[in-house]
XYZ file of C-alpha atoms in Angstrom:
335
model
C -1.083 -3.182 4.715
C 0.165 -6.028 6.836
C 2.479 -5.831 9.749
C 5.951 -7.451 9.329
C 6.141 -11.029 10.591
C 9.750 -11.977 10.130
C 13.145 -10.409 9.587
C 14.437 -10.053 6.044
C 17.494 -12.301 5.656
C 18.680 -10.596 2.550
C 18.586 -7.048 4.007
C 21.166 -4.630 2.755
C 23.696 -2.977 5.142
C 22.438 -0.124 7.157
C 19.088 -1.567 8.143
C 17.537 -2.439 11.471
C 17.543 -5.768 13.329
C 15.521 -7.203 16.079
C 15.992 -9.900 18.655
C 14.538 -13.377 18.427
C 12.258 -12.568 21.282
C 10.913 -9.483 19.351
C 10.473 -11.578 16.191
C 8.458 -14.284 18.030
C 6.229 -11.546 19.587
C 5.612 -10.059 16.213
C 4.495 -13.389 14.849
C 1.615 -13.559 17.315
C 0.427 -10.020 16.533
C -2.257 -8.942 14.014
C -0.589 -8.780 10.656
C -1.603 -5.324 9.419
C 1.434 -3.623 7.983
C 3.846 -4.152 5.084
C 7.476 -5.053 5.023
C 9.885 -7.115 7.093
C 11.921 -5.623 9.875
C 15.432 -5.236 8.470
C 18.732 -6.338 9.999
C 21.737 -4.252 11.063
C 24.178 -3.933 13.885
C 23.198 -2.789 17.298
C 24.915 0.466 16.658
C 22.937 1.077 13.527
C 19.709 0.160 15.299
C 20.433 2.560 18.102
C 21.145 5.297 15.599
C 17.780 4.908 13.867
C 15.770 4.384 17.087
C 17.027 7.589 18.611
C 15.954 9.748 15.714
C 13.707 12.567 16.900
C 11.107 14.561 15.053
C 12.280 16.635 12.088
C 12.687 20.359 12.845
C 10.867 22.625 10.445
C 11.268 26.369 10.216
C 8.274 28.564 9.264
C 9.909 29.242 5.844
C 10.519 25.540 5.196
C 6.937 24.764 6.081
C 5.682 27.404 3.662
C 7.860 25.861 0.904
C 6.664 22.437 1.777
C 3.046 23.345 1.606
C 3.647 24.952 -1.797
C 5.470 21.821 -3.049
C 2.791 19.553 -1.755
C -0.035 21.538 -3.329
C 1.760 21.671 -6.656
C 2.540 17.925 -6.571
C -1.087 17.045 -5.733
C -2.491 19.416 -8.358
C -0.146 17.910 -10.964
C -1.522 14.554 -10.053
C -0.158 11.092 -9.238
C -0.254 7.864 -11.212
C -2.618 6.161 -8.870
C -4.182 6.169 -5.407
C -5.218 3.188 -3.164
C -8.979 3.649 -2.756
C -11.429 2.513 -0.118
C -14.848 4.241 0.184
C -15.468 3.481 3.831
C -17.392 6.083 5.834
C -17.319 6.631 9.600
C -18.528 3.537 11.313
C -17.824 1.217 8.313
C -15.146 -1.411 8.057
C -14.440 -4.568 6.035
C -17.583 -6.509 5.883
C -19.857 -3.437 5.747
C -21.925 -2.980 2.655
C -20.781 0.055 0.661
C -23.217 1.979 -1.629
C -22.841 3.269 -5.213
C -23.514 6.816 -3.865
C -20.638 6.805 -1.364
C -18.308 5.278 -3.988
C -19.221 8.057 -6.458
C -18.854 10.767 -3.822
C -15.369 9.637 -2.852
C -14.193 9.106 -6.403
C -15.334 12.600 -7.399
C -13.020 14.033 -4.653
C -9.871 12.367 -6.084
C -10.778 12.564 -9.706
C -8.627 15.596 -10.579
C -5.582 14.172 -8.891
C -4.863 10.703 -10.260
C -5.221 8.501 -13.380
C -5.642 5.131 -11.793
C -7.237 3.765 -8.628
C -6.446 0.523 -6.869
C -9.265 -1.409 -5.106
C -8.922 -4.221 -2.653
C -12.141 -6.264 -2.826
C -14.888 -7.468 -5.197
C -17.553 -8.155 -2.610
C -19.824 -6.225 -0.294
C -20.517 -3.548 -2.894
C -16.804 -2.955 -3.786
C -17.379 -4.710 -7.011
C -19.197 -1.570 -8.123
C -16.113 0.566 -7.800
C -14.351 -0.376 -11.004
C -17.431 0.200 -13.194
C -18.043 3.637 -11.618
C -14.324 4.490 -11.840
C -14.310 3.715 -15.607
C -17.434 5.920 -16.013
C -15.494 8.760 -14.394
C -12.392 8.224 -16.553
C -10.091 6.341 -14.283
C -8.084 3.222 -15.116
C -8.415 0.408 -12.525
C -6.233 -2.023 -10.702
C -8.824 -4.359 -9.320
C -8.133 -6.545 -6.280
C -9.621 -9.769 -5.053
C -9.037 -10.045 -1.264
C -7.955 -13.541 -0.245
C -7.703 -14.792 3.327
C -8.471 -17.831 5.394
C -12.239 -17.969 4.755
C -12.811 -20.325 1.712
C -16.358 -19.110 1.024
C -15.243 -15.493 0.932
C -12.226 -16.410 -1.241
C -14.569 -18.005 -3.747
C -16.805 -14.972 -3.832
C -13.816 -12.705 -4.359
C -12.375 -14.761 -7.178
C -15.656 -14.986 -8.981
C -16.278 -11.291 -8.345
C -13.045 -10.154 -9.871
C -13.544 -12.399 -12.948
C -17.020 -10.916 -13.382
C -15.750 -7.383 -13.063
C -12.979 -7.993 -15.614
C -15.254 -9.789 -18.065
C -17.564 -6.789 -17.896
C -14.604 -4.763 -19.125
C -13.814 -2.807 -15.901
C -10.402 -4.099 -14.909
C -7.237 -2.837 -16.526
C -5.100 -4.942 -14.193
C -6.106 -7.662 -11.778
C -4.463 -8.389 -8.389
C -5.164 -11.866 -7.075
C -4.582 -11.418 -3.307
C -2.895 -8.845 -1.204
C -0.130 -9.825 1.262
C -1.514 -13.355 1.495
C 1.983 -14.839 1.901
C 3.069 -12.236 4.381
C 0.026 -13.019 6.664
C 0.532 -16.714 5.984
C -3.084 -17.007 5.164
C -2.622 -19.874 2.611
C 0.233 -21.902 1.159
C 1.965 -20.888 -2.005
C 0.475 -23.652 -4.007
C -3.077 -22.576 -3.182
C -2.320 -18.925 -4.163
C -0.810 -20.141 -7.398
C -3.954 -22.048 -8.112
C -6.166 -18.996 -7.620
C -3.829 -16.967 -9.876
C -3.947 -19.551 -12.638
C -7.660 -19.785 -12.419
C -8.087 -16.060 -12.937
C -5.429 -15.922 -15.737
C -7.309 -18.733 -17.567
C -10.574 -16.830 -17.201
C -9.078 -13.495 -18.271
C -6.547 -14.092 -21.040
C -6.516 -10.531 -22.240
C -6.178 -8.821 -18.806
C -2.748 -8.570 -17.017
C -2.899 -10.487 -13.740
C -0.566 -10.421 -10.828
C -0.140 -10.466 -7.106
C 0.509 -7.901 -4.353
C 2.903 -8.373 -1.495
C 5.855 -6.884 0.473
C 8.832 -6.528 -1.848
C 11.084 -9.208 -0.252
C 8.472 -11.946 -0.720
C 9.019 -11.875 -4.490
C 12.514 -13.005 -3.680
C 11.301 -15.740 -1.326
C 8.615 -16.991 -3.672
C 9.946 -17.188 -7.223
C 7.157 -19.378 -8.447
C 4.663 -16.645 -7.570
C 6.844 -14.060 -9.116
C 7.118 -15.990 -12.373
C 3.323 -16.420 -12.418
C 2.763 -12.702 -12.424
C 2.070 -10.709 -15.614
C 2.608 -7.636 -13.354
C 4.552 -7.708 -10.107
C 2.939 -5.418 -7.490
C 5.235 -4.483 -4.604
C 4.270 -2.845 -1.287
C 7.089 -0.692 -0.046
C 6.845 0.819 3.479
C 10.077 2.365 4.920
C 7.887 3.469 7.845
C 7.194 -0.111 8.943
C 10.928 -0.936 8.797
C 11.771 1.721 11.289
C 13.467 4.039 8.741
C 13.584 7.748 9.544
C 11.718 9.873 7.087
C 14.853 11.680 5.923
C 16.216 8.347 4.552
C 12.931 6.901 3.411
C 12.991 7.655 -0.327
C 16.455 6.071 -0.786
C 15.341 3.099 1.233
C 12.188 2.619 -0.798
C 14.275 2.778 -3.960
C 16.270 -0.179 -2.647
C 13.056 -2.122 -2.074
C 11.934 -1.457 -5.672
C 15.395 -2.389 -6.990
C 15.226 -5.734 -5.161
C 11.865 -6.413 -6.552
C 12.999 -5.737 -10.086
C 16.021 -8.033 -9.525
C 13.685 -10.796 -8.473
C 11.480 -10.211 -11.487
C 13.739 -9.550 -14.423
C 11.912 -8.465 -17.559
C 8.604 -8.096 -15.816
C 6.422 -4.999 -15.331
C 6.931 -3.928 -11.715
C 4.718 -1.275 -10.111
C 4.583 -0.038 -6.517
C 1.182 -1.067 -5.241
C 1.417 0.725 -1.891
C 3.650 3.250 -0.203
C 2.957 6.126 2.164
C 3.697 7.881 5.431
C 1.322 8.578 8.310
C 0.837 12.044 9.656
C -0.359 11.166 13.205
C 0.160 8.316 15.668
C 2.890 6.483 17.537
C 6.460 6.237 16.239
C 7.694 2.870 15.010
C 11.351 2.585 15.955
C 13.093 5.392 13.937
C 9.956 6.174 11.929
C 8.074 9.146 13.310
C 4.545 10.177 12.030
C 4.207 13.811 11.347
C 2.296 16.294 9.171
C 5.444 17.569 7.642
C 6.985 14.140 7.226
C 3.796 12.805 5.477
C 3.808 15.788 3.067
C 7.534 15.579 2.289
C 7.402 11.816 1.715
C 4.560 12.291 -0.759
C 6.455 15.067 -2.601
C 9.653 13.105 -2.714
C 7.962 9.948 -3.871
C 5.942 11.559 -6.508
C 8.953 13.447 -7.941
C 10.997 10.336 -8.121
C 8.177 8.333 -9.719
C 7.634 11.102 -12.384
C 11.342 11.382 -13.141
C 12.011 7.662 -13.383
C 8.691 6.676 -14.975
C 7.560 4.569 -11.935
C 3.992 3.327 -11.753
C 2.968 4.068 -8.182
C -0.258 3.697 -6.191
C 0.005 5.962 -3.162
C -1.432 4.765 0.097
C -3.932 6.128 0.672
C -6.647 8.399 -0.693
C -8.543 8.674 2.545
C -7.991 8.149 6.287
C -9.858 5.030 7.592
C -10.847 5.253 11.234
C -11.584 1.493 11.471
C -7.865 0.686 11.209
C -7.089 2.032 14.664
C -8.193 -1.327 16.065
C -6.186 -3.312 13.547
C -3.005 -1.289 13.325
C -2.795 0.914 16.390
C -3.318 4.667 16.501
C -1.123 5.187 13.452
C -3.373 3.081 11.254
C -6.038 5.667 10.784
C -3.829 8.428 9.394
C -2.390 7.474 6.003
C -4.740 9.406 3.852
C -4.288 12.497 1.675
C -7.814 13.333 2.689
C -9.303 12.759 6.099
C -12.044 10.242 6.981
C -14.768 12.836 6.050
C -13.171 13.552 2.619
C -11.685 16.882 3.585
C -8.099 17.875 2.438
C -5.704 17.278 5.249
C -2.716 19.332 4.030
C -4.376 22.390 2.498
């Protein structure tokens, strides 16, 4: 995830806004979450920002727990997967053993996994996942370090040539973070497409950036859109309808192309973000609502995330560590 860095000029009615001062402040922050802060009137913003926690009766909680358990047991299309253990973070070397252990936990609950990197041991994940019966959306992480970018691109090509990538994602929110110009990203995408003519290749970013970068959208075999109502200040009760708008806008920007949701989720702990309030019940309900809609409408979705990641507290604030369906130790959070 990457934090929003600019307002969305094409936002539909009913969305939040922010002042120029707030926008400039956001530009200087770490970019760690998805989506752009939306625009609306001051009245609308006030309405969303004053939303309090949802009120749940004991009976409603019991029903929610049953719905969540049924949904998880039925399984989801895909999960965003990182195998980090306590004390690890990007740059840490991950082992085959820990990858296998974490994949075994989620194996009964999804068909696909999405990975984010092809270096530091993560290049092993797609092979192990295939051995366990998963399909794989394999990512190459691109940033501002040219040497790491080269290793990632060669890594994802090697993984796919070995037969372990069902879809390849060249970069994740690179344009949102402004890590490289569009032309450079397009060059990496074309290099991977030339090397892997039989593998679908695309790019992952916040939904509205496919509107802003039509050349990138056109270059995608698969358009992969990150949709986070939470990071746009949307109350949980309105989040599903809001996410559906995000997906509709992505599809409108990519007519005729395969579009999948590469990330969406809701945290169960941490600080509120405007009208978005983390809660155990909210996280469970968002998961249930999202999975029901995806199943009914045939949406390919990669839920964020399989596991909590403690290292994200430093990057995203206290809420960053609590997006998983399982905790950082691999235990079920909502049993």
